[in-house]
Coordinates of C-alpha atoms in Angstrom, one line a residue:
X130 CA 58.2 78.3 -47.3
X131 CA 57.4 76.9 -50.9
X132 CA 54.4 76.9 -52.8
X133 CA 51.8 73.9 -52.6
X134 CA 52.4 70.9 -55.0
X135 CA 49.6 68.2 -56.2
X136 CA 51.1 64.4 -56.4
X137 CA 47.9 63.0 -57.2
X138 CA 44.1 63.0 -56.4
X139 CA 41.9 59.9 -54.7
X140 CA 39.7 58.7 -56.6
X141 CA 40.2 61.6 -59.6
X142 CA 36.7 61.2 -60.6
X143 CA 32.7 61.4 -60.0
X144 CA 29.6 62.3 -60.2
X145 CA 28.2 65.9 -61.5
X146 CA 26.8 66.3 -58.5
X147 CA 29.7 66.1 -56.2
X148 CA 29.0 65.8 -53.3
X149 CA 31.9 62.9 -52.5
X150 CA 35.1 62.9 -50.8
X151 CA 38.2 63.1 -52.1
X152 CA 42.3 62.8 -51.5
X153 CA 44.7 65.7 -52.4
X154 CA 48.6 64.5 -52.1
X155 CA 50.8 66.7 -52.6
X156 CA 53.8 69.1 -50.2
X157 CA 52.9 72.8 -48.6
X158 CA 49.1 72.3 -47.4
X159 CA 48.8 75.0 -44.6
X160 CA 46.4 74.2 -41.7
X161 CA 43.3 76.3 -41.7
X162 CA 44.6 78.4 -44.8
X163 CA 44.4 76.3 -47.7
X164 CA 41.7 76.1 -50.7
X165 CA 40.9 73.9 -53.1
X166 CA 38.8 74.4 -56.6
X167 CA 37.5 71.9 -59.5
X168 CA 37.3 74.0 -62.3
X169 CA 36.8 77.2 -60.7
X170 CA 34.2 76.1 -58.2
X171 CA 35.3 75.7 -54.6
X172 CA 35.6 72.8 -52.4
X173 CA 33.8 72.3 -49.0
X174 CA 35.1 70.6 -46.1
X175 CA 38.6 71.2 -46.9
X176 CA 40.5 69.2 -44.0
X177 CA 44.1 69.4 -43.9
X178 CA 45.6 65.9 -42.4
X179 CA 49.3 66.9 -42.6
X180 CA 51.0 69.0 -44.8
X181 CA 51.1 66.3 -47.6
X182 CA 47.3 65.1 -47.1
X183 CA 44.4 67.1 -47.9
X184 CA 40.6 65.6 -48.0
X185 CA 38.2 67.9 -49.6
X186 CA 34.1 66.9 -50.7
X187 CA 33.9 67.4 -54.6
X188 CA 31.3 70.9 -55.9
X189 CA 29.4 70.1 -58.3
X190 CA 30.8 70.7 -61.6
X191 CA 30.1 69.7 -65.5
X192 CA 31.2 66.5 -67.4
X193 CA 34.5 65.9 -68.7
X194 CA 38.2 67.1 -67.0
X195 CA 38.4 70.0 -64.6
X196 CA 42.2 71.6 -63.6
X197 CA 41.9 71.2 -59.9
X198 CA 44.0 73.9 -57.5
X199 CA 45.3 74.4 -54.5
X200 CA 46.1 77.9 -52.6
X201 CA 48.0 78.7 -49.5
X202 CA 49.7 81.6 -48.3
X203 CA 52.5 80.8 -50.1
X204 CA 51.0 80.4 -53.5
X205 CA 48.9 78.1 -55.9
X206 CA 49.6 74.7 -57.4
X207 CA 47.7 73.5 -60.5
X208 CA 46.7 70.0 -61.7
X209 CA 45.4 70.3 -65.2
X210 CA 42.4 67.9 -66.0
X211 CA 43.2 66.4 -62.6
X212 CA 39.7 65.6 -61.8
X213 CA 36.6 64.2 -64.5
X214 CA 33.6 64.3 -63.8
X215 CA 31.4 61.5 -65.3
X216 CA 27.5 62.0 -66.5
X217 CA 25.0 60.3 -64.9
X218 CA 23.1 57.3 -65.8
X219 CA 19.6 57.8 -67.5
X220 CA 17.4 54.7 -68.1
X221 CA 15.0 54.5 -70.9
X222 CA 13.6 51.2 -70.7
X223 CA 13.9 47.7 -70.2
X224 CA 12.9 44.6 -72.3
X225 CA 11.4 42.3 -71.7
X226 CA 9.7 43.8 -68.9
X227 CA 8.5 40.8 -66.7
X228 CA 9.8 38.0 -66.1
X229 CA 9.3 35.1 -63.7
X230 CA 9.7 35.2 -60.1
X231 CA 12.6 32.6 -60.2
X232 CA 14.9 35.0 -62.5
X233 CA 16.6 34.0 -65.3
X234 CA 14.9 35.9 -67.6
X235 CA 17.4 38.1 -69.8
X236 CA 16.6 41.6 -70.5
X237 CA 18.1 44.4 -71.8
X238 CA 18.5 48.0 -70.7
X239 CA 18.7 51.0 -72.8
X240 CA 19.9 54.5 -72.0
X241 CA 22.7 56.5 -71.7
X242 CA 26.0 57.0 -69.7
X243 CA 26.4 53.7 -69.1
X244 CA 30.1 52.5 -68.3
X245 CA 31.3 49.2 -69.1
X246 CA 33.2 47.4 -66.0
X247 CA 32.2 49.8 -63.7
X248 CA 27.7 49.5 -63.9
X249 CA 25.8 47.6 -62.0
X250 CA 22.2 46.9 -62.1
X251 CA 19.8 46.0 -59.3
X252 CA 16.1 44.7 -60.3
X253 CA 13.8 44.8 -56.6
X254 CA 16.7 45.4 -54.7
X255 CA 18.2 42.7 -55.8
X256 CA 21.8 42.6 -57.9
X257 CA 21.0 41.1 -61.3
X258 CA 23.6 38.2 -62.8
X259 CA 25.9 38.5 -65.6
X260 CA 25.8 42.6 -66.4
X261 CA 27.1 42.9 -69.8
X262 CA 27.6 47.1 -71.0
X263 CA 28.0 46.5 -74.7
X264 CA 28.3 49.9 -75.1
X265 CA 27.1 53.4 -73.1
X266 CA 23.6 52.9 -74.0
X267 CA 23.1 49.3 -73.5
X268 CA 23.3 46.7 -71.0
X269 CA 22.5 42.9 -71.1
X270 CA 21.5 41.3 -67.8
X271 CA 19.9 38.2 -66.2
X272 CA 17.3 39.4 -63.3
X273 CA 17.8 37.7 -60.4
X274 CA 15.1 35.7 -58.5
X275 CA 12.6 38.4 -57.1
X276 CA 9.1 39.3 -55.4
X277 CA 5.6 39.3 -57.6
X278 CA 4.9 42.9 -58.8
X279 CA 6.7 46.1 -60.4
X280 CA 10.1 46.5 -59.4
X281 CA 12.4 49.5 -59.6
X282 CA 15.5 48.9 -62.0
X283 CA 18.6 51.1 -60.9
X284 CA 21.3 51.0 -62.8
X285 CA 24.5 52.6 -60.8
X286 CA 28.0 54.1 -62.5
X287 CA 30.7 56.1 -60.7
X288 CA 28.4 59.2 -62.5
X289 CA 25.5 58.5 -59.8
X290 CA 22.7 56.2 -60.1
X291 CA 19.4 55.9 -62.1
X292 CA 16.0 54.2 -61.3
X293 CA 13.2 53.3 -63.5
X294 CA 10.2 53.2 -61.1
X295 CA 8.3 50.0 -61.2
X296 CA 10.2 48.9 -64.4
X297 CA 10.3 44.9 -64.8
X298 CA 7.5 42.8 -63.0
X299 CA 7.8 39.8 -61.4
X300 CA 5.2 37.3 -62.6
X301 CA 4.5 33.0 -60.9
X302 CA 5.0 30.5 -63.2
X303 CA 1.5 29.1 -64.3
X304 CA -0.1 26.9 -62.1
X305 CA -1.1 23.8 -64.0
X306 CA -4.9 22.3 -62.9
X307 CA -5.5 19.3 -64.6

């Protein structure tokens, strides 16, 4: 029987702390005999759905590319830089930091690891409007409407998610008397 191959790998990146699922396809997997490690460090869960379909949960492993293999019996097939991990989000802060309970307030977001089409931000809970990543360590949003008090910003990337506890406050409008 011939060696295992690797077509490709679903999705063929994530988080440093692994932890996910993903899809090996490729020819020779081996029921209950085959392996699988992301730069040296070895999967868990390794489930062999046919001989062309492996699903396997992610170690964890370092930023950038990692060769990913796969072992049988009947030897070892390499993809080089198959899978990259990506860093996760950090948040530093947030300005302004209040804003009215209605929304529309603008603020930006500084930090690191952020990634541009693929970040989103919530504010309360809830998803905040036009998310602009201008580059990896800023992001221009609108906060959506919200609740009165400190909110928790998370900002979320393919690399994991971050949170900045009670970081924008929702403030009423004035009131006006006479």
């Amino acid at each position: 029987m011939p060696g295992p191959t690797i077509v490709n790998i679903l999705p063929s990146s994530g988080p440093t702390a692994g932890g996910v699922y993903v899809y090996i396809h490729g020819t020779g997997f081996v029921l209950d005999n085959t392996t699988v490690t992301f730069g040296g460090n070895s999967a868990t869960a390794v489930e062999v759905l046919d001989d062309n379909t492996l699903r396997v949960i992610v170690p964890a492993g370092v930023v950038g590319s990692q060769d990913v293999e796969v072992t049988t019996p009947f030897g070892t097939a390499i993809r080089s830089g198959g899978y990259t991990y990506i860093a996760a989000p950090n948040i530093s802060s947030i300005l302004p930091s209040s804003g009215l309970l209605i929304g529309g307030t603008v603020v930006t977001i500084t930090g690191t690891n952020f990634i541009s089409g693929n970040t989103t931000v919530t504010i309360g809970g809830s998803a905040a409007i036009d998310v602009l990543v201008t580059d990896n360590q800023t992001i221009t949003a609108v906060n959506p409407v919200g609740n009165a008090g400190a909110q928790d910003v998370v900002v979320t990337t393919p690399g994991g998610s971050a949170t900045l506890p009670d970081g924008f406050t929702y403030v009423a409008a004035p009131t006006i008397t006479g």
